[in-house]
């Protein structure tokens, strides 16, 4: 069973078409939900084909009711945060922006507002003695229209009467947060349809609902409508609070939606329409990303194109309908992009995609796997958007490749700069990589930025010079060389920082050390132990690399002897030599650590102190003597190489022409390679 209705009252009676469409649909839906009819299965609204305005009114109402139902539940306060610009406050007013819409919360009398539309909260009978307006503000004709159509509808637009606005919008159904949210959304959309640019709301429903819930519901409605770009003409929304005490609750609700991470841009429809959906806990306390950030592109809300097809027969109509469908499908296309780089699209990239959605009318959807985007729309637009996204992804891949290359380079080489009188500081990863690239390709110069200033680096050894002639020392540290431990070392347990290994007599290693010792000393050797301390060894290699570069030669290392006391052997093995012990024995050439060229010198009881069993101990060491000069008593560092430079000698000696000993003042310049026990 079915029943058909015309558009009642839209002819000679002149009832508003949109209101009639809303009323008739309300009644049908109410009847269907309450009565649950067993026999009536179809209700048809018959519209005359020449009455385009009525047809559009019914189409708009159907679209509003059925095409956007899924959007109703998306406006909860918990998911609509971070969409407002920074909230600014002045006396009696708080202001923010979203997209091209200015949102103001003010204290005052709404009847004094000068916006295009003033909203009035009224009852179901549209009794104008309640709410904002009163009967003296409305003409008898307007009053007749309102009373003539008083039903369960919730929105009527009337003339302003004596008020300064262009229209008054009367709303009913303000009984709970959901009603409030729906009413505000519909009021905003009505403003857009009629090209109004501003609207003023009272604090709707505060007589029945808590103020904080009212504020959240009204702002949620604003967020949902503005984010979809469905209010392109609207520029100002004011919420006028009559009771000053309520202002704080509305202000707090605004702050919950404030985006503190993004500075507000100029008033433009190209404002961000992208919502970041970040999983809870995606950043740890250490700010390390644990999960990729998901995002959703908001589809632009557009009015559908309606085709009204008339023909001599149903077959002709069906044929025309199919022809139109085929034309549409012929121009439609879709494209799928699958790329791991999608999850790394920046906020700026997402903004550009959102702008293309709004200007071209395409649809972009991210799959749940997060590494796939689907683009749908007209063929030429899909192609253009796809190409633009591919360019973004190519840039991201290039940046990721550069980052990986820079990180890899940093594990094998480190470029450093030194300001006068300061310590060497490392370049950032990207500059480190570019310096190494330039060095490998034999470039003579490369430009870098150091502390915001541009420098020109002369490769490979510097200096780096700015436009004002200021220069910095540059050095390159080969980490690969430093990290490579001697191949003849034995394997050490992971938890051992140092360990000694006896060298078996008769091996080439034992014979070499014994030969160096016996070249000048005939004492009997009981055992030789290799000292393995990776940390000390790497420090020595770093210092050697620096010294080789600085001195422009590699004759900077010698193998020297150092007699010791048995009580500090473990300390030296673990921590190396300590120049603070200087002066315990003779310190004629400076307060540093002394090393002898000949074992016989160190074998003296003064330096190799016998233990309780009469055994003595001496180290054969790797010592970085570098460039040296004659030392003097009480020296605490080597002297400068000349009066015109701050560069120092690396060590001192007793006789530069025929040295018998060397003194170093930097503990990492010597490594205790072998411990020789003798009597």
XYZ file of C-alpha atoms in Angstrom:
679
model
C 0.000 0.000 0.000
C 1.293 3.494 -0.864
C 0.177 7.121 -0.639
C 1.206 10.218 -2.634
C 1.282 13.875 -1.499
C 1.792 17.114 -3.412
C 3.930 19.935 -1.949
C 1.092 21.233 0.206
C 0.788 25.020 0.570
C 3.619 26.025 -1.775
C 1.261 27.355 -4.459
C -1.239 30.136 -3.834
C -0.824 29.938 -0.049
C 2.856 30.841 -0.492
C 4.245 28.801 2.388
C 8.071 28.640 2.421
C 9.132 25.639 0.318
C 12.000 24.555 2.567
C 9.693 24.707 5.582
C 7.011 22.659 3.842
C 9.567 20.019 2.835
C 10.819 19.824 6.408
C 7.328 19.642 7.924
C 6.065 16.952 5.572
C 9.135 14.787 6.005
C 8.986 15.223 9.798
C 5.391 14.003 9.873
C 6.110 10.971 7.701
C 9.107 9.955 9.788
C 7.243 10.515 13.034
C 4.292 8.431 11.818
C 6.604 5.663 10.661
C 8.535 5.479 13.943
C 5.534 5.694 16.269
C 2.833 3.738 14.416
C 5.013 1.088 12.725
C 2.332 0.597 10.014
C 1.799 -2.925 8.731
C 0.201 -2.067 5.398
C 1.573 1.319 4.323
C 4.946 0.658 2.720
C 5.586 3.687 0.520
C 5.057 7.462 0.761
C 5.649 9.467 -2.418
C 5.965 13.255 -2.761
C 4.761 14.355 -6.222
C 6.322 17.614 -7.478
C 5.502 19.412 -10.693
C 8.498 19.285 -13.064
C 8.295 23.028 -13.760
C 8.481 23.932 -10.048
C 12.292 23.910 -9.788
C 12.396 25.774 -6.454
C 10.147 23.264 -4.724
C 12.091 20.358 -6.214
C 15.346 21.851 -4.866
C 13.823 22.445 -1.412
C 12.754 18.807 -1.105
C 16.088 17.578 -2.506
C 18.021 19.688 0.026
C 15.880 18.390 2.862
C 16.359 14.771 1.806
C 20.113 15.263 1.502
C 20.252 16.898 4.911
C 18.306 14.083 6.547
C 19.736 11.032 4.822
C 23.035 11.940 3.149
C 24.709 13.349 6.282
C 23.313 11.142 9.015
C 26.676 9.494 9.537
C 28.186 12.830 10.482
C 25.932 13.344 13.496
C 28.023 11.320 15.905
C 31.385 12.754 14.882
C 31.299 15.898 16.944
C 32.079 14.714 20.437
C 34.343 16.882 22.520
C 36.854 14.104 22.923
C 37.687 14.008 19.204
C 37.412 17.676 18.226
C 40.415 19.110 19.992
C 43.231 21.172 18.618
C 41.207 22.810 15.783
C 40.900 26.417 16.996
C 43.653 28.994 16.707
C 45.110 30.510 19.863
C 42.337 32.030 21.963
C 42.781 35.762 22.605
C 40.934 37.555 25.378
C 39.906 41.119 26.122
C 37.383 42.676 28.464
C 34.184 40.635 28.198
C 35.216 38.782 25.018
C 37.205 35.697 23.977
C 38.079 35.208 20.303
C 39.511 32.437 18.148
C 39.492 31.379 14.496
C 38.904 28.214 12.552
C 39.595 28.369 8.870
C 38.121 31.621 7.611
C 35.581 31.906 10.435
C 36.089 34.190 13.437
C 34.451 32.809 16.598
C 33.677 35.193 19.453
C 32.182 34.624 22.897
C 30.992 37.894 24.444
C 28.838 39.141 27.280
C 25.927 41.365 26.363
C 22.352 41.669 25.095
C 21.719 39.669 21.933
C 18.929 42.032 20.840
C 21.627 44.683 20.320
C 23.582 42.518 17.854
C 24.168 43.763 14.299
C 25.054 40.431 12.668
C 23.095 39.240 9.627
C 21.205 36.682 11.703
C 20.184 36.621 15.366
C 19.130 33.275 16.822
C 16.134 33.106 19.132
C 15.464 30.097 21.341
C 11.711 29.555 21.556
C 9.133 26.874 22.343
C 7.234 24.488 20.089
C 4.242 26.826 19.836
C 6.524 29.625 18.643
C 5.078 31.850 21.312
C 7.045 35.037 20.718
C 6.626 36.156 24.292
C 9.443 33.761 25.192
C 13.049 33.799 24.116
C 14.931 36.690 22.571
C 12.243 38.449 20.631
C 8.816 39.640 21.591
C 5.638 40.329 19.678
C 6.394 44.004 19.399
C 9.437 43.146 17.272
C 7.526 41.119 14.691
C 4.924 42.312 12.215
C 1.382 40.825 12.183
C 2.103 39.228 8.798
C 5.174 37.467 10.160
C 3.205 36.427 13.218
C 0.538 34.924 10.951
C 3.088 32.860 9.031
C 4.598 31.563 12.243
C 1.334 30.580 13.830
C 0.019 29.142 10.591
C 2.861 26.640 10.434
C 3.431 25.960 14.118
C 4.210 22.258 14.381
C 7.018 20.092 15.607
C 9.561 21.773 13.337
C 12.529 23.428 15.024
C 13.597 26.346 12.791
C 11.780 29.362 11.282
C 13.387 32.413 9.676
C 11.533 35.709 10.018
C 12.118 39.378 9.372
C 13.951 41.275 12.152
C 11.194 43.701 13.089
C 12.817 46.445 15.168
C 16.130 44.609 15.597
C 19.279 45.601 13.677
C 19.892 42.193 12.083
C 18.702 41.115 8.619
C 16.816 38.076 9.914
C 15.780 36.329 13.111
C 16.171 32.547 13.251
C 13.797 30.895 15.713
C 14.921 27.494 17.061
C 13.071 24.905 19.141
C 13.989 21.516 20.537
C 16.731 22.840 22.853
C 16.454 20.119 25.486
C 19.761 18.214 25.561
C 23.338 18.534 24.210
C 22.527 16.510 21.090
C 19.581 18.792 20.227
C 21.762 21.845 20.802
C 24.484 20.508 18.554
C 22.041 19.660 15.746
C 20.287 23.027 15.980
C 23.557 24.965 15.780
C 24.720 22.880 12.812
C 21.470 23.446 10.931
C 21.514 27.165 11.725
C 25.052 27.491 10.333
C 24.157 25.548 7.189
C 21.070 27.701 6.677
C 23.288 30.797 6.833
C 25.515 29.312 4.147
C 22.579 28.467 1.881
C 21.255 32.009 2.105
C 24.698 33.634 1.816
C 24.687 35.244 5.245
C 28.136 36.195 6.546
C 27.508 36.476 10.303
C 25.294 35.018 13.006
C 24.777 35.551 16.752
C 23.682 32.758 19.103
C 22.526 32.978 22.705
C 23.715 30.321 25.154
C 21.172 27.758 23.990
C 19.396 25.503 26.490
C 21.171 26.618 29.660
C 17.858 26.360 31.494
C 17.850 22.586 31.001
C 21.498 21.628 30.395
C 24.721 22.329 32.286
C 26.584 25.342 30.910
C 29.763 23.329 30.180
C 27.751 20.810 28.130
C 26.039 23.615 26.219
C 29.396 25.187 25.389
C 30.894 21.876 24.253
C 27.869 21.061 22.090
C 27.848 24.477 20.388
C 31.591 24.412 19.666
C 31.405 20.792 18.476
C 28.763 21.838 15.958
C 30.976 24.711 14.790
C 33.951 22.419 14.338
C 31.989 19.826 12.368
C 30.401 22.297 9.976
C 33.401 24.594 9.442
C 35.820 21.667 8.935
C 33.720 20.459 5.979
C 33.906 23.857 4.276
C 30.114 23.869 4.090
C 29.827 27.486 5.271
C 31.942 29.208 2.637
C 30.193 32.587 3.015
C 30.210 32.648 6.830
C 32.888 34.846 8.397
C 31.716 35.603 11.950
C 29.983 33.533 14.627
C 29.200 35.222 17.935
C 27.903 33.546 21.089
C 26.341 36.230 23.278
C 26.207 35.431 26.998
C 23.672 37.404 29.000
C 24.764 36.030 32.395
C 28.401 36.982 32.869
C 29.081 34.004 35.157
C 28.654 31.625 32.198
C 31.510 33.214 30.246
C 34.166 31.178 32.052
C 32.606 27.836 31.041
C 32.530 28.858 27.371
C 36.124 30.086 27.598
C 37.256 26.749 29.063
C 35.479 24.888 26.257
C 37.273 27.040 23.671
C 40.629 26.252 25.253
C 39.968 22.500 24.949
C 39.829 22.927 21.175
C 42.728 25.341 20.950
C 45.614 24.207 18.744
C 48.684 25.507 20.595
C 51.163 24.017 18.109
C 50.092 25.961 15.008
C 50.232 29.725 14.545
C 47.097 31.243 13.038
C 47.483 32.174 9.397
C 45.753 34.963 7.522
C 42.027 34.723 6.902
C 41.715 32.260 4.011
C 39.558 29.383 2.866
C 42.763 27.397 2.419
C 42.966 26.938 6.207
C 43.867 23.460 7.341
C 41.089 20.898 6.882
C 43.106 17.932 8.028
C 42.485 16.184 11.341
C 45.392 14.390 12.955
C 44.250 11.239 14.689
C 47.156 10.455 16.979
C 46.991 7.234 18.930
C 47.167 7.663 22.667
C 50.716 7.381 23.920
C 52.295 7.706 20.486
C 55.072 9.804 21.963
C 56.917 8.616 25.004
C 58.342 10.855 27.677
C 61.531 10.910 25.674
C 59.645 12.261 22.648
C 60.567 9.204 20.603
C 57.898 8.248 18.060
C 56.541 4.780 18.722
C 53.652 4.619 16.240
C 53.176 6.430 12.919
C 50.650 9.217 13.003
C 47.351 8.569 11.199
C 45.367 11.277 9.490
C 42.050 11.719 7.714
C 41.283 14.019 4.791
C 37.944 15.756 5.114
C 35.811 15.495 1.971
C 34.434 18.783 0.737
C 30.689 18.939 1.256
C 29.082 19.779 -2.085
C 25.496 19.968 -3.270
C 24.708 17.057 -5.617
C 23.796 17.731 -9.214
C 20.207 16.660 -9.908
C 18.961 15.583 -13.333
C 15.226 15.762 -14.026
C 14.527 13.563 -17.062
C 11.205 13.675 -18.915
C 10.276 11.574 -21.942
C 7.497 10.074 -24.009
C 7.878 6.707 -22.340
C 9.631 5.021 -19.437
C 11.945 3.310 -21.911
C 13.065 6.676 -23.305
C 13.619 8.005 -19.792
C 15.623 4.920 -18.842
C 17.690 5.240 -21.991
C 18.507 8.882 -21.243
C 19.271 8.026 -17.632
C 21.746 5.328 -18.709
C 23.353 7.694 -21.201
C 23.962 10.268 -18.453
C 25.385 7.589 -16.139
C 27.730 6.379 -18.854
C 28.996 9.918 -19.452
C 29.666 10.387 -15.750
C 31.429 7.053 -15.381
C 33.508 7.745 -18.494
C 34.941 10.859 -16.844
C 35.469 9.194 -13.463
C 38.721 7.547 -12.458
C 40.508 6.273 -9.387
C 44.144 5.816 -8.521
C 45.807 3.865 -5.715
C 49.195 4.823 -4.306
C 50.942 2.296 -2.088
C 54.119 3.611 -0.482
C 55.699 3.319 2.968
C 56.526 7.040 2.779
C 52.812 7.934 3.084
C 52.923 7.695 6.881
C 55.670 10.353 6.867
C 53.701 13.014 4.989
C 54.224 16.303 6.820
C 51.522 18.651 8.074
C 52.319 20.927 5.135
C 51.884 18.014 2.713
C 48.527 17.135 4.224
C 47.446 20.763 3.964
C 48.281 20.779 0.250
C 46.299 17.569 -0.281
C 43.374 19.055 1.622
C 43.501 22.171 -0.561
C 43.418 20.025 -3.713
C 40.397 18.152 -2.333
C 38.555 21.438 -1.904
C 39.552 23.029 -5.217
C 39.242 19.986 -7.476
C 36.471 18.041 -5.770
C 38.453 14.811 -5.610
C 38.218 12.316 -2.781
C 41.358 11.078 -1.001
C 41.105 8.203 1.436
C 43.837 6.600 3.492
C 43.527 2.860 3.959
C 43.714 1.311 7.423
C 47.156 -0.063 6.562
C 48.287 3.601 6.472
C 50.627 3.049 3.532
C 47.927 3.305 0.854
C 45.987 6.274 -0.537
C 42.995 6.048 -2.883
C 42.203 9.069 -5.079
C 38.816 9.287 -6.819
C 37.282 11.942 -9.061
C 37.339 13.292 -12.602
C 40.149 11.709 -14.609
C 42.239 14.828 -15.200
C 41.931 15.885 -11.553
C 42.834 12.413 -10.274
C 45.922 12.441 -12.504
C 46.997 15.864 -11.266
C 46.496 15.029 -7.580
C 48.261 11.680 -8.012
C 51.282 13.378 -9.607
C 51.463 15.962 -6.836
C 51.312 13.299 -4.111
C 53.983 11.267 -5.916
C 56.246 14.343 -5.893
C 55.706 14.670 -2.132
C 56.544 11.011 -1.593
C 59.658 11.281 -3.774
C 60.838 14.226 -1.681
C 60.202 12.263 1.514
C 62.119 9.249 0.178
C 65.019 11.509 -0.789
C 65.050 13.059 2.666
C 64.955 9.632 4.294
C 67.806 8.434 2.075
C 69.852 11.513 2.969
C 69.145 10.924 6.653
C 70.207 7.271 6.424
C 73.365 8.157 4.493
C 74.245 10.882 6.986
C 73.711 8.536 9.911
C 75.850 5.864 8.281
C 78.615 8.366 7.524
C 78.616 9.501 11.148
C 79.565 5.982 12.252
C 82.801 6.030 10.244
C 83.871 9.674 10.178
C 83.346 12.784 12.287
C 84.073 16.340 11.151
C 84.663 18.865 13.910
C 85.304 22.606 14.215
C 87.061 24.573 16.936
C 86.481 28.178 17.855
C 89.478 30.028 19.216
C 90.211 28.961 22.764
C 87.356 26.469 22.836
C 86.929 22.752 22.502
C 86.278 20.922 19.260
C 82.590 20.530 18.477
C 81.005 18.086 16.059
C 79.060 19.158 12.986
C 75.454 17.985 12.742
C 74.818 14.786 10.776
C 73.885 16.473 7.480
C 76.860 18.842 7.449
C 79.106 15.968 8.498
C 77.864 13.946 5.509
C 78.249 16.823 3.031
C 81.769 17.557 4.238
C 82.715 13.896 3.796
C 81.115 13.794 0.340
C 83.080 16.870 -0.711
C 86.277 15.402 0.694
C 85.780 12.089 -1.154
C 85.132 13.881 -4.455
C 88.302 15.970 -3.948
C 86.478 19.297 -3.792
C 88.649 22.145 -2.590
C 85.908 24.070 -0.817
C 82.436 23.502 0.602
C 80.069 25.895 2.367
C 78.622 25.044 5.772
C 76.523 26.821 8.369
C 77.958 27.067 11.880
C 75.794 28.672 14.570
C 73.733 30.481 11.941
C 76.715 31.906 10.061
C 77.953 30.789 6.638
C 81.537 29.516 6.464
C 83.673 28.373 3.528
C 85.686 25.266 4.453
C 89.003 24.579 2.762
C 89.407 20.830 2.392
C 90.766 18.592 3.716
C 92.345 20.307 6.744
C 90.565 23.661 6.958
C 90.263 26.331 8.032
C 86.630 27.438 7.798
C 86.365 31.179 7.020
C 83.328 33.482 7.071
C 82.716 36.673 5.057
C 84.367 38.794 7.751
C 87.612 36.846 7.730
C 86.943 34.972 10.971
C 88.335 31.450 10.831
C 87.786 28.176 12.669
C 90.031 25.128 12.844
C 88.629 22.026 11.137
C 89.538 18.400 11.649
C 88.402 15.031 10.350
C 88.346 11.988 12.640
C 88.344 8.583 11.000
C 86.190 6.543 13.353
C 86.701 3.385 11.342
C 90.393 3.532 12.123
C 89.720 4.224 15.781
C 87.260 1.418 16.207
C 89.465 -1.235 14.612
C 91.233 -3.065 17.425
C 94.491 -4.922 16.724
C 93.830 -8.200 14.924
C 96.223 -10.096 17.178
C 94.210 -9.282 20.301
C 92.372 -12.119 21.999
C 88.589 -12.128 22.331
C 87.368 -10.534 25.567
C 84.113 -11.178 27.448
C 81.519 -8.472 26.775
C 81.459 -7.285 30.382
C 85.263 -6.849 30.618
C 86.620 -3.320 30.161
C 90.231 -4.487 30.239
C 92.102 -7.766 30.511
C 95.707 -9.023 30.474
C 96.759 -12.020 28.367
C 100.063 -13.931 28.878
C 102.160 -14.117 25.701
C 103.547 -17.569 25.021
C 107.363 -17.729 24.716
C 108.539 -18.626 21.254
C 105.776 -16.736 19.453
C 106.725 -13.861 17.160
C 104.873 -11.426 19.424
C 106.835 -12.575 22.499
C 110.119 -12.515 20.582
C 109.512 -8.949 19.371
C 108.821 -7.526 22.841
C 111.663 -9.505 24.403
C 114.044 -8.264 21.721
C 113.176 -4.609 22.393
C 113.719 -5.147 26.133
C 116.993 -7.053 25.811
C 118.451 -4.560 23.360
C 119.558 -2.467 26.348
C 118.682 -4.531 29.416
C 120.048 -7.965 30.334
C 117.723 -8.681 33.272
C 115.915 -12.017 33.193
C 112.348 -11.792 31.907
C 109.850 -13.977 33.806
C 106.733 -13.256 31.701
C 105.229 -10.833 29.222
C 101.508 -9.938 29.286
C 99.482 -8.120 26.648
C 97.187 -5.434 28.095
C 93.884 -5.158 26.223
C 91.803 -2.057 27.007
C 89.588 -1.125 24.009
C 88.580 2.253 25.390
C 92.154 3.408 26.011
C 93.210 2.058 22.617
C 90.488 3.972 20.750
C 91.369 7.186 22.595
C 94.988 6.760 21.532
C 93.940 6.253 17.881
C 91.738 9.360 17.904
C 94.604 11.410 19.299
C 97.001 9.926 16.748
C 94.657 10.812 13.870
C 94.444 14.378 15.152
C 98.212 14.592 15.546
C 98.905 13.147 12.073
C 96.599 15.739 10.532
C 97.913 18.655 12.575
C 101.610 17.911 12.092
C 101.246 16.950 8.406
C 103.320 13.784 8.955
C 102.790 10.374 10.525
C 106.034 10.051 12.480
C 104.228 10.792 15.724
C 104.308 7.467 17.597
C 107.160 5.713 19.415
C 107.497 2.544 21.503
C 108.959 3.519 24.876
C 109.404 2.005 28.348
C 107.937 2.969 31.689
C 108.949 1.365 35.026
C 106.199 1.102 37.617
C 105.291 0.072 41.146
C 103.365 -3.231 41.561
C 100.716 -1.494 43.660
C 99.375 0.583 40.733
C 99.544 -1.991 37.925
C 95.784 -2.695 38.007
C 95.047 1.032 37.991
C 97.249 1.672 34.960
C 95.756 -1.323 33.113
C 92.231 -0.027 33.673
C 92.673 3.736 33.437
C 95.991 4.400 31.746
C 98.759 6.671 32.971
C 98.092 9.554 35.315
C 100.311 12.612 35.089
C 99.159 13.746 38.538
C 101.770 11.359 39.916
C 104.497 13.525 38.336
C 107.169 14.536 40.856
C 107.013 11.269 42.783
C 110.256 10.470 41.026
C 112.469 13.051 39.327
C 110.528 15.696 37.340
C 113.380 17.682 35.909
C 111.753 18.294 32.511
C 108.189 19.026 33.549
C 105.247 17.657 35.524
C 104.145 14.984 33.058
C 104.420 11.220 32.578
C 107.960 10.041 31.765
C 108.915 7.349 29.228
C 112.401 6.029 28.477
C 113.893 5.237 25.090
C 115.897 2.343 26.573
C 114.632 -0.390 28.887
C 117.791 -0.212 30.972
C 116.835 3.276 32.153
C 113.394 2.183 33.357
C 114.792 -1.007 34.918
C 116.415 1.033 37.687
C 114.895 0.295 41.128
C 113.873 3.938 41.360
C 111.315 3.449 38.592
C 110.691 -0.314 38.528
C 110.118 -0.870 42.234
C 110.731 -4.509 43.338
C 107.862 -6.332 45.044
C 108.149 -8.587 48.103
C 109.529 -11.388 45.927
C 112.077 -9.125 44.275
C 110.212 -9.079 40.989
C 110.032 -5.825 39.024
C 107.608 -4.555 36.383
C 107.968 -2.413 33.292
C 105.552 -1.400 30.516
C 106.361 -1.288 26.828
C 104.102 1.532 25.623
C 102.743 3.192 22.507
C 103.502 6.884 23.086
C 102.445 9.785 20.867
C 105.467 12.052 21.077
C 104.591 14.047 17.942
C 106.581 17.254 17.541
C 108.748 17.770 20.625
C 111.169 20.214 22.188
C 113.327 20.418 25.303
C 111.434 20.406 28.570
C 111.957 22.468 31.704
C 111.278 21.905 35.365
C 107.753 22.766 36.597
C 106.254 22.696 33.098
C 102.597 21.636 33.149
C 102.142 21.666 29.352
C 104.378 21.746 26.281
C 105.392 25.227 25.113
C 104.116 26.965 21.970
C 105.929 26.185 18.740
C 106.585 29.890 18.132
C 105.691 33.295 19.489
C 103.327 33.914 16.588
C 101.127 30.842 17.124
C 99.078 29.224 19.830
C 99.845 25.730 18.523
C 101.764 23.722 21.133
C 104.393 21.020 20.885
C 103.041 17.546 21.566
C 105.661 16.505 24.122
C 109.058 17.474 25.590
C 112.346 15.644 25.979
C 115.692 15.900 27.724
C 117.616 16.414 24.462
C 115.824 17.067 21.152
C 118.846 15.948 19.131
C 119.442 12.666 20.999
C 116.555 12.071 23.377
C 116.746 9.445 26.099
C 113.294 10.204 27.495
C 109.991 11.815 26.548
C 107.461 13.544 28.757
C 103.763 13.841 27.797
C 101.156 15.987 29.515
C 98.029 14.376 28.084
C 97.103 10.998 29.557
C 95.601 9.627 26.329
C 98.934 10.084 24.501
C 100.265 6.806 25.943
C 98.953 3.249 25.935
C 100.361 0.462 28.210
C 100.692 -2.237 25.549
C 102.749 -4.924 27.395
C 103.626 -5.560 31.017
C 107.093 -7.144 31.416
C 107.853 -8.913 34.696
C 111.565 -9.377 35.339
C 114.218 -9.765 38.035
